[in-house]
C-alpha positions as semicolon CSV with decimal commas, in nm:
position;residue;x (nm);y (nm);z (nm)
1;M;-0,677;3,042;0,777
2;T;-0,483;2,801;0,668
3;I;-0,550;2,477;0,717
4;T;-0,331;2,211;0,732
5;C;-0,306;1,878;0,686
6;S;-0,036;1,549;0,817
7;L;0,190;1,340;0,574
8;G;0,045;1,035;0,690
9;E;-0,344;1,247;0,647
10;M;-0,229;1,246;0,290
11;M;-0,073;0,845;0,224
12;I;-0,420;0,786;0,350
13;A;-0,618;1,026;0,079
14;A;-0,406;0,919;-0,123
15;L;-0,415;0,485;-0,124
16;A;-0,850;0,532;-0,042
17;R;-0,825;0,710;-0,441
18;T;-0,702;0,414;-0,551
19;I;-1,044;0,283;-0,461
20;E;-1,289;0,199;-0,703
21;D;-1,682;0,232;-0,659
22;A;-1,847;-0,104;-0,641
23;T;-1,586;-0,321;-0,554
24;L;-1,512;-0,637;-0,339
25;V;-1,168;-0,435;-0,121
26;F;-0,947;-0,631;0,132
27;H;-0,680;-0,493;0,354
28;G;-0,485;-0,795;0,534
29;F;-0,319;-0,737;0,879
30;G;-0,144;-0,497;1,028
31;S;-0,148;-0,127;0,836
32;P;-0,378;0,142;1,042
33;L;-0,319;0,344;0,708
34;I;-0,502;0,082;0,465
35;Q;-0,748;0,032;0,699
36;L;-0,805;0,396;0,725
37;A;-0,835;0,403;0,353
38;M;-1,095;0,179;0,307
39;H;-1,316;0,363;0,534
40;V;-1,163;0,704;0,390
41;A;-1,292;0,590;0,067
42;K;-1,630;0,359;0,148
43;R;-1,780;0,704;0,289
44;T;-1,659;0,924;0,056
45;H;-1,614;0,840;-0,394
46;A;-1,666;0,440;-0,293
47;P;-1,999;0,417;-0,082
48;R;-2,089;0,076;-0,227
49;M;-1,734;-0,089;-0,191
50;V;-1,788;-0,392;0,000
51;L;-1,492;-0,360;0,235
52;V;-1,378;-0,711;0,399
53;A;-1,210;-0,675;0,718
54;G;-0,867;-0,782;0,730
55;A;-0,879;-0,965;1,082
56;T;-1,234;-1,065;1,154
57;Y;-1,347;-1,146;0,756
58;G;-1,625;-0,910;0,853
59;I;-1,813;-0,741;0,583
60;D;-1,863;-0,363;0,581
61;P;-1,780;-0,344;0,917
62;D;-1,849;0,042;1,100
63;P;-1,666;0,079;1,387
64;P;-1,671;0,311;1,614
65;F;-1,282;0,419;1,636
66;L;-0,961;0,242;1,521
67;T;-0,801;0,037;1,777
68;P;-0,451;-0,063;1,828
69;T;-0,462;-0,419;1,679
70;T;-0,630;-0,528;1,324
71;N;-0,696;-0,826;1,546
72;D;-0,979;-0,629;1,790
73;W;-1,380;-0,797;1,767
74;V;-1,425;-0,384;1,783
75;M;-1,370;-0,378;1,418
76;D;-1,601;-0,622;1,286
77;R;-1,924;-0,403;1,510
78;G;-2,154;-0,346;1,313
79;A;-2,057;-0,581;1,059
80;T;-2,332;-0,791;0,780
81;S;-2,176;-1,055;0,794
82;A;-1,912;-1,232;0,769
83;L;-1,641;-1,483;0,569
84;D;-1,445;-1,791;0,675
85;I;-1,068;-1,751;0,523
86;E;-1,149;-2,036;0,294
87;E;-1,442;-1,810;0,146
88;L;-1,219;-1,546;0,102
89;F;-0,960;-1,731;-0,077
90;D;-1,256;-1,910;-0,279
91;L;-1,382;-1,501;-0,361
92;A;-1,026;-1,406;-0,507
93;A;-1,001;-1,747;-0,745
94;S;-1,344;-1,672;-0,896
95;G;-1,225;-1,382;-0,999
96;R;-1,493;-1,208;-0,775
97;L;-1,194;-0,993;-0,505
98;G;-1,088;-0,608;-0,725
99;R;-0,866;-0,543;-0,512
100;M;-0,599;-0,610;-0,219
101;F;-0,314;-0,404;-0,052
102;L;0,006;-0,575;-0,038
103;S;0,313;-0,422;0,098
104;G;0,719;-0,613;0,183
105;L;1,072;-0,540;0,285
106;Q;1,189;-0,532;-0,073
107;I;0,954;-0,367;-0,375
108;D;1,079;-0,476;-0,690
109;R;1,011;-0,252;-1,050
110;W;0,789;-0,530;-1,164
111;G;0,600;-0,494;-0,862
112;N;0,692;-0,819;-0,690
113;C;0,740;-0,793;-0,282
114;N;0,948;-0,977;-0,019
115;V;0,830;-1,074;0,302
116;T;1,033;-1,414;0,320
117;T;1,330;-1,393;0,329
118;L;1,672;-1,110;0,308
119;G;1,979;-1,346;0,092
120;Y;1,865;-1,619;-0,115
121;P;1,983;-1,882;-0,117
122;D;2,184;-1,756;0,169
123;I;1,939;-1,672;0,384
124;K;2,081;-1,327;0,605
125;L;1,681;-1,249;0,774
126;K;1,396;-1,524;0,781
127;L;1,063;-1,261;0,718
128;P;0,738;-1,333;0,860
129;G;0,603;-1,481;0,556
130;G;0,347;-1,365;0,352
131;G;0,041;-1,540;0,482
132;G;-0,129;-1,614;0,130
133;G;-0,064;-1,317;-0,015
134;C;0,134;-1,535;-0,286
135;N;-0,234;-1,700;-0,384
136;L;-0,389;-1,363;-0,369
137;S;-0,145;-1,160;-0,607
138;C;-0,189;-1,421;-0,885
139;D;-0,611;-1,368;-0,858
140;V;-0,716;-1,022;-0,670
141;A;-0,772;-0,778;-1,048
142;H;-0,558;-0,546;-0,876
143;L;-0,327;-0,455;-0,607
144;T;-0,259;-0,121;-0,458
145;L;0,141;-0,142;-0,271
146;W;0,225;0,044;-0,041
147;T;0,561;0,172;0,217
148;T;0,666;0,417;0,468
149;A;1,020;0,324;0,386
150;H;1,111;0,428;0,074
151;R;1,392;0,676;0,212
152;A;1,690;0,475;0,205
153;Q;1,908;0,539;0,531
154;E;2,227;0,485;0,611
155;D;2,255;0,205;0,928
156;A;2,535;0,213;1,161
157;E;2,817;0,149;0,901
158;G;2,714;0,350;0,665
159;R;2,489;0,122;0,416
160;R;2,213;0,213;0,296
161;R;1,975;-0,067;0,209
162;F;1,670;0,038;-0,049
163;R;1,322;-0,061;0,028
164;L;1,208;-0,038;-0,376
165;I;1,519;-0,264;-0,578
166;E;1,574;-0,377;-0,914
167;G;1,464;-0,747;-0,800
168;C;1,344;-0,901;-0,490
169;D;1,584;-1,138;-0,304
170;F;1,317;-1,368;-0,301
171;I;0,943;-1,280;-0,433
172;T;0,648;-1,365;-0,157
173;N;0,409;-1,181;-0,427
174;L;0,380;-1,156;-0,780
175;G;0,431;-0,833;-0,979
176;H;0,454;-0,784;-1,326
177;R;0,705;-1,037;-1,424
178;T;0,924;-1,334;-1,272
179;W;1,296;-1,327;-1,161
180;D;1,330;-1,440;-1,520
181;G;1,106;-1,189;-1,715
182;K;0,870;-1,360;-1,774
183;R;0,507;-1,224;-1,775
184;T;0,279;-1,256;-1,518
185;R;0,007;-1,232;-1,732
186;D;0,148;-1,536;-1,974
187;L;0,128;-1,764;-1,701
188;G;-0,218;-1,803;-1,664
189;H;-0,314;-1,583;-1,340
190;R;-0,626;-1,415;-1,295
191;G;-0,475;-1,089;-1,155
192;Y;-0,380;-0,824;-1,358
193;G;-0,108;-0,720;-1,133
194;P;0,012;-0,396;-0,955
195;Q;-0,186;-0,136;-1,045
196;W;-0,065;0,160;-0,768
197;L;0,249;0,212;-0,545
198;V;0,191;0,519;-0,257
199;T;0,570;0,606;-0,042
200;E;0,592;0,855;0,179
201;L;0,786;1,021;-0,120
202;G;0,643;0,994;-0,412
203;L;0,309;0,760;-0,594
204;F;0,396;0,489;-0,875
205;D;0,159;0,344;-1,117
206;F;0,316;0,022;-1,339
207;A;0,400;0,077;-1,768
208;N;0,206;-0,152;-2,047
209;D;0,554;-0,333;-1,977
210;G;0,492;-0,401;-1,612
211;H;0,766;-0,122;-1,519
212;M;0,732;0,077;-1,220
213;R;0,652;0,489;-1,292
214;L;0,625;0,777;-1,136
215;K;0,350;0,919;-1,163
216;A;0,362;1,188;-0,805
217;L;0,579;1,301;-0,556
218;Y;0,405;1,494;-0,249
219;P;0,502;1,946;-0,280
220;D;0,739;1,878;-0,057
221;I;0,939;1,611;-0,183
222;S;1,190;1,721;-0,520
223;L;1,249;1,467;-0,828
224;D;1,603;1,426;-0,712
225;E;1,477;1,261;-0,329
226;I;1,286;0,986;-0,570
227;L;1,531;0,911;-0,749
228;E;1,812;0,862;-0,501
229;N;1,579;0,687;-0,281
230;T;1,505;0,382;-0,556
231;G;1,788;0,134;-0,586
232;F;1,665;0,151;-0,986
233;K;1,609;0,402;-1,190
234;P;1,238;0,476;-1,219
235;R;0,985;0,510;-1,527
236;L;0,935;0,870;-1,580
237;A;0,516;1,000;-1,639
238;S;0,528;1,253;-1,922
239;E;0,398;1,506;-1,697
240;I;0,492;1,426;-1,330
241;E;0,208;1,588;-1,132
242;I;0,155;1,742;-0,716
243;I;-0,022;1,484;-0,558
244;P;-0,330;1,682;-0,388
245;P;-0,404;1,699;-0,056
246;P;-0,718;1,552;0,124
247;E;-1,074;1,765;0,187
248;Q;-1,061;1,880;0,507
249;S;-1,418;1,610;0,526
250;V;-1,184;1,376;0,512
251;V;-0,918;1,552;0,706
252;E;-1,193;1,523;0,993
253;F;-1,299;1,213;0,979
254;I;-0,920;1,069;1,006
255;R;-0,902;1,246;1,297
256;R;-1,164;1,148;1,497
257;F;-1,203;0,768;1,326
258;D;-0,824;0,806;1,497
259;P;-0,825;0,990;1,800
260;L;-0,518;0,827;1,917
261;K;-0,311;0,827;1,580
262;I;-0,235;0,471;1,531
263;H;-0,157;0,556;1,152
264;E;0,140;0,686;1,297
265;K;0,341;0,429;1,453
266;E;0,364;0,334;1,070
267;L;0,551;0,614;1,020
268;R;0,951;0,785;1,070
269;A;0,904;1,028;1,319
270;E;1,100;1,317;1,075
271;D;0,786;1,240;0,827
272;I;0,507;1,270;1,093
273;R;0,589;1,624;1,181
274;R;0,603;1,630;0,741
275;R;0,270;1,891;0,722
276;F;0,103;2,003;0,374
277;S;-0,148;2,264;0,319
278;I;-0,539;2,214;0,234
279;A;-0,715;2,527;0,253
């Protein structure tokens, strides 16, 4: 019998694989995909990771299910302790926060993220802001970026707004180079910047000079689709791989932990329908 998984489950597994064992990891607010990825990693290949819950700052919580909002104390159930927000920033500044997940309405070729404003200096749209992401992006050892809006859809006037672009209108969270081309590592920051980007179309890493590089595709996505939906020409790995599906046990955990399918709220309708064979 052929067993299938969804795109959301594929993305969760891909995000979870970016987490190393014995690492202090923080996910921030708002993303059920990231919350699920962290709990998957904790229960599979990274049992010694220290999971810092995004809204409650609980340490290694063991909630019974995924709630509709991250700001729910159910997500703190079973935590061994909790941090103050000041302690979280101190951990990052002292070099002890190993990984964080960030996203943006714009993500550029150097891994900079914009959640501040579209248009600069003439503001077209004010965005929510970074909530401390700028500081943390400089101090956290490694960043995993993600977006579920890589595919650049047309608006009512036939224009396409790319999520992955040449350069951000405003840099909220730092990537590998500043707007004028300076290496952020030369600015004396502790962190090493973005390491991975997971989208609904593919998996990217970053070359030695900090430029985004396509590493792998989902089985139903072509290279041409990646190129036509990216607002710049990405580097290509010497061998572009196919993103592997999650193990059946991982899919079963995701479905038990998220019976309401909260994570599908992050996905477009056409992506919710995508299915992949796992056996």
